[in-house]
Amino acid sequence: MKVGIFDSGIGGLNVLNELLKEYPNNQYYYYGDTKNIPYGDKDKKTLLSLSKKIIAFFEAKKVDLIIIACGTISSNCYLDLKKVTTIPIYDIITPTIEYLKEKSDLKKGVLATKRTISSHVFQNNLENILAIAAKELVLMIEENKIDIKVIKNYMQEFQDRDILVLGCTHYPLLMKEFKNFLKKEVEIVDMGKCLTRKIKLPNTGKSEIKLYFTKIDKTLIKNISRILNCKYEINLIEN
Ligand code: DGL
């Protein structure tokens, strides 16, 4: 099966990684819109126009399925995008909320981009949730310049929580750092794992990974090699 996956940058590669563990035998087309990163503080109109271009790209590639591996696009544009394509399309937040509903008695926290938090998708669907917007984490991750103090400050907000949801797909790349500032018992929820548990893909076809980015530099290439432990091809795409 041909599967299209997209995000603003490398965050969605965490989702791809989770899918590859379960379903390696598919053709994956990954689109990272690095020229327009970060998505997290853009308005809905801009997000919709950027993501529609990506859907058109996947339509031209004739993918069988599209996965929005981005919390910001999932929370702001999912319903609109469903209407613009006949290709089945999955978002990353619905399976995460389904998973969290099984934990209704626990105190939850979510850290995500400004636009995801202001969409209220987590707050409207779950009780007992503390929602905090992070400004600088996505670029920190893309530029590979980690400021521990910033991470510590965010984690302090979640000290009384039982669960922390990483509401942006970039954040699993800081898993080790987050864990350092949380109690051992805190469960950290990775949205890519929630999606992989819910989705059913075939696993019998050709195995291939083609990555497309709208801007490529040395840091990006290094980041990709740190994240993906398999064979892939990288392409620059004009948009
Ligand atoms: N990985 C993204 C998300 O899950 C993108 C964030 C951004 O570009 O600001 O929201």
Coordinates of C-alpha atoms and ligand atoms in Angstrom, one line a residue:
M1 CA 0.0 0.0 0.0
K2 CA 1.1 3.6 -0.7
V3 CA 0.9 5.7 2.5
G4 CA 1.3 9.4 2.5
I5 CA 2.5 11.0 5.8
F6 CA 3.1 14.7 6.5
D7 CA 4.2 17.2 9.0
S8 CA 5.9 20.6 9.1
G9 CA 9.3 19.0 9.5
I10 CA 10.9 16.0 11.2
G11 CA 8.2 15.5 13.9
G12 CA 6.1 13.2 11.7
L13 CA 9.2 10.9 11.2
N14 CA 8.5 9.7 14.8
V15 CA 5.1 8.6 13.5
L16 CA 6.6 7.0 10.5
N17 CA 9.0 5.1 12.8
E18 CA 6.1 3.7 14.9
L19 CA 4.3 2.6 11.7
L20 CA 7.5 1.0 10.4
K21 CA 7.8 -1.1 13.5
E22 CA 4.4 -2.7 12.9
Y23 CA 4.0 -2.4 9.1
P24 CA 7.4 -2.2 7.4
N25 CA 6.1 -3.6 4.1
N26 CA 4.5 -0.6 2.5
Q27 CA 5.6 2.3 0.3
Y28 CA 5.8 5.4 2.5
Y29 CA 5.8 8.9 1.1
Y30 CA 6.8 11.4 3.7
Y31 CA 6.3 15.2 3.2
G32 CA 8.0 17.6 5.6
D33 CA 7.2 21.3 4.9
T34 CA 10.5 22.6 6.3
K35 CA 10.3 25.8 4.3
N36 CA 7.2 26.8 6.2
I37 CA 8.1 25.5 9.7
P38 CA 6.8 26.2 12.4
Y39 CA 3.2 25.5 11.8
G40 CA 2.3 25.9 15.4
D41 CA 1.7 29.7 15.4
K42 CA 0.2 30.1 11.9
D43 CA -3.5 31.0 11.5
K44 CA -6.0 28.4 10.3
K45 CA -6.3 29.9 6.8
T46 CA -2.6 29.6 6.2
L47 CA -2.5 26.1 7.7
L48 CA -5.3 25.0 5.4
S49 CA -3.7 26.4 2.3
L50 CA -0.3 24.8 3.1
S51 CA -1.9 21.4 3.9
K52 CA -4.1 21.5 0.8
K53 CA -1.0 21.7 -1.3
I54 CA 0.4 18.6 0.5
I55 CA -2.9 16.7 -0.2
A56 CA -2.5 17.6 -3.9
F57 CA 1.0 16.3 -3.8
F58 CA -0.2 13.0 -2.4
E59 CA -3.0 12.8 -4.9
A60 CA -0.5 13.1 -7.7
K61 CA 1.6 10.3 -6.1
K62 CA -1.6 8.2 -6.1
V63 CA -1.3 7.2 -2.4
D64 CA -4.0 4.9 -0.9
L65 CA -4.1 6.6 2.5
I66 CA -3.0 9.9 4.1
I67 CA -1.8 10.3 7.7
I68 CA -1.7 13.8 9.2
A69 CA 1.4 13.3 11.4
C70 CA 1.1 16.8 12.8
G71 CA -0.9 17.8 15.9
T72 CA -1.4 21.4 14.6
I73 CA -2.9 20.4 11.3
S74 CA -4.9 17.6 12.9
S75 CA -6.5 19.9 15.5
N76 CA -7.2 22.8 13.1
C77 CA -7.8 21.3 9.6
Y78 CA -8.7 17.7 9.7
L79 CA -12.4 18.1 9.0
D80 CA -11.7 20.5 6.1
L81 CA -9.1 18.3 4.6
K82 CA -11.5 15.3 4.7
K83 CA -13.7 17.2 2.4
V84 CA -11.1 18.1 -0.2
T85 CA -9.9 14.5 -1.0
T86 CA -11.5 11.2 -1.7
I87 CA -8.3 9.4 -0.3
P88 CA -9.0 8.1 3.2
I89 CA -7.3 10.5 5.6
Y90 CA -6.4 9.9 9.3
D91 CA -5.4 12.5 11.9
I92 CA -3.1 11.9 14.9
I93 CA -5.3 13.4 17.6
T94 CA -8.5 11.3 17.4
P95 CA -6.6 8.0 18.3
T96 CA -4.8 9.8 21.1
I97 CA -8.1 11.1 22.6
E98 CA -9.6 7.6 22.3
Y99 CA -6.6 6.2 24.2
L100 CA -6.9 8.9 26.9
K101 CA -10.6 8.3 27.4
E102 CA -9.6 4.9 28.8
K103 CA -7.8 6.8 31.6
S104 CA -10.6 9.1 32.7
D105 CA -9.8 9.0 36.4
L106 CA -6.1 10.2 36.0
K107 CA -4.8 13.7 36.0
K108 CA -3.7 14.6 32.5
G109 CA -1.5 17.2 31.0
V110 CA -0.9 18.1 27.4
L111 CA 2.0 20.1 26.0
A112 CA 1.5 21.2 22.4
T113 CA 1.8 24.1 19.9
K114 CA 0.0 27.3 20.4
R115 CA -2.5 26.5 17.6
T116 CA -3.3 23.0 18.9
I117 CA -3.9 24.3 22.4
S118 CA -6.1 27.2 21.2
S119 CA -8.2 24.8 19.1
H120 CA -9.3 23.3 22.5
V121 CA -9.4 19.8 21.0
F122 CA -7.9 18.1 24.1
Q123 CA -9.8 20.3 26.6
N124 CA -13.2 19.8 24.9
N125 CA -12.9 16.0 24.7
L126 CA -11.2 15.2 28.0
E127 CA -11.8 16.0 31.7
N128 CA -9.1 16.8 34.2
I129 CA -6.6 18.0 31.6
L130 CA -4.0 20.8 32.0
A131 CA -3.2 22.3 28.6
I132 CA 0.0 24.3 28.0
A133 CA 1.3 25.8 24.8
A134 CA 5.0 25.6 24.1
K135 CA 6.6 28.2 21.9
E136 CA 10.1 27.4 21.2
L137 CA 10.4 23.6 21.3
V138 CA 9.8 22.8 17.6
L139 CA 12.5 25.0 16.3
M140 CA 14.8 23.9 19.1
I141 CA 14.3 20.3 17.9
E142 CA 14.7 21.2 14.2
E143 CA 17.8 23.2 14.8
N144 CA 19.2 20.7 17.2
K145 CA 19.9 23.3 19.9
I146 CA 18.3 22.0 23.1
D147 CA 17.9 24.4 26.0
I148 CA 17.5 22.3 29.1
K149 CA 16.2 25.2 31.2
V150 CA 13.3 25.7 28.9
I151 CA 12.3 22.0 29.1
K152 CA 12.6 22.1 32.9
N153 CA 10.3 25.1 33.1
Y154 CA 7.6 23.3 31.1
M155 CA 7.9 20.1 33.0
Q156 CA 7.5 22.0 36.3
E157 CA 4.0 22.8 35.2
F158 CA 3.1 19.1 35.1
Q159 CA 4.5 18.0 38.5
D160 CA 1.1 16.9 39.8
R161 CA 0.0 15.0 36.7
D162 CA -0.2 11.3 36.2
I163 CA -0.1 11.4 32.4
L164 CA 1.7 13.8 30.0
V165 CA 0.5 13.9 26.4
L166 CA 3.0 15.0 23.9
G167 CA 0.5 16.9 21.7
C168 CA 3.1 17.7 19.0
T169 CA 4.8 15.0 17.0
H170 CA 8.2 16.7 17.4
Y171 CA 8.2 16.2 21.1
P172 CA 9.1 12.5 21.4
L173 CA 12.5 13.6 20.2
L174 CA 12.9 15.2 23.7
M175 CA 11.6 12.1 25.5
K176 CA 14.8 11.6 27.5
E177 CA 14.9 15.2 28.6
F178 CA 11.2 15.3 29.6
K179 CA 11.7 12.1 31.7
N180 CA 14.5 13.7 33.6
F181 CA 12.2 16.3 35.0
L182 CA 9.1 14.2 35.8
K183 CA 8.4 11.6 38.4
K184 CA 9.1 8.0 37.3
E185 CA 5.5 7.0 37.5
V186 CA 4.3 9.6 35.0
E187 CA 3.1 8.1 31.8
I188 CA 4.3 10.0 28.7
V189 CA 1.9 9.5 25.7
D190 CA 3.3 9.5 22.2
M191 CA 0.6 10.2 19.6
G192 CA 2.4 8.1 17.0
K193 CA 2.1 5.0 19.2
C194 CA -1.7 5.8 19.7
L195 CA -2.2 6.0 16.0
T196 CA -0.3 2.8 15.3
R197 CA -2.3 0.9 17.9
K198 CA -5.6 1.9 16.2
I199 CA -4.8 1.9 12.5
K200 CA -4.8 -1.3 10.4
L201 CA -2.5 -1.4 7.4
P202 CA -1.6 -4.3 5.2
N203 CA 2.0 -5.5 5.5
T204 CA 2.6 -7.6 2.5
G205 CA 3.8 -5.2 -0.2
K206 CA 7.1 -3.7 -1.3
S207 CA 9.0 -1.8 1.4
E208 CA 10.1 1.7 0.4
I209 CA 10.6 5.1 2.0
K210 CA 10.7 8.3 0.0
L211 CA 11.1 11.5 1.9
Y212 CA 10.2 14.9 0.4
F213 CA 11.1 18.2 2.1
T214 CA 10.5 21.8 0.9
K215 CA 13.9 22.9 2.3
I216 CA 16.9 20.8 3.0
D217 CA 20.1 21.6 4.9
K218 CA 22.9 19.7 6.7
T219 CA 21.1 19.8 10.0
L220 CA 18.0 18.2 8.5
I221 CA 20.0 15.4 6.9
K222 CA 21.7 14.7 10.2
N223 CA 18.4 14.8 12.1
I224 CA 16.8 12.3 9.7
S225 CA 19.7 9.9 10.0
R226 CA 19.4 10.1 13.8
I227 CA 15.7 9.3 13.7
L228 CA 15.3 6.7 10.9
N229 CA 17.2 3.6 11.2
C230 CA 16.5 2.2 7.7
K231 CA 17.0 2.8 4.0
Y232 CA 15.3 5.9 2.6
E233 CA 15.7 8.4 -0.2
I234 CA 15.6 12.2 0.3
N235 CA 14.1 14.6 -2.3
L236 CA 13.8 18.3 -2.4
I237 CA 10.4 19.5 -3.5
E238 CA 9.5 23.0 -4.7
N239 CA 6.3 24.4 -3.4
Ligands
DGL1 N1 4.8 18.4 14.6 C1 3.9 19.5 14.6 C2 2.7 19.3 15.5 O1 2.5 18.1 15.8 C3 4.3 20.7 14.0 C4 4.6 21.9 14.9 C5 5.1 23.1 14.2 O2 5.6 23.1 13.1 O3 5.0 24.1 14.9 O4 2.0 20.2 15.8

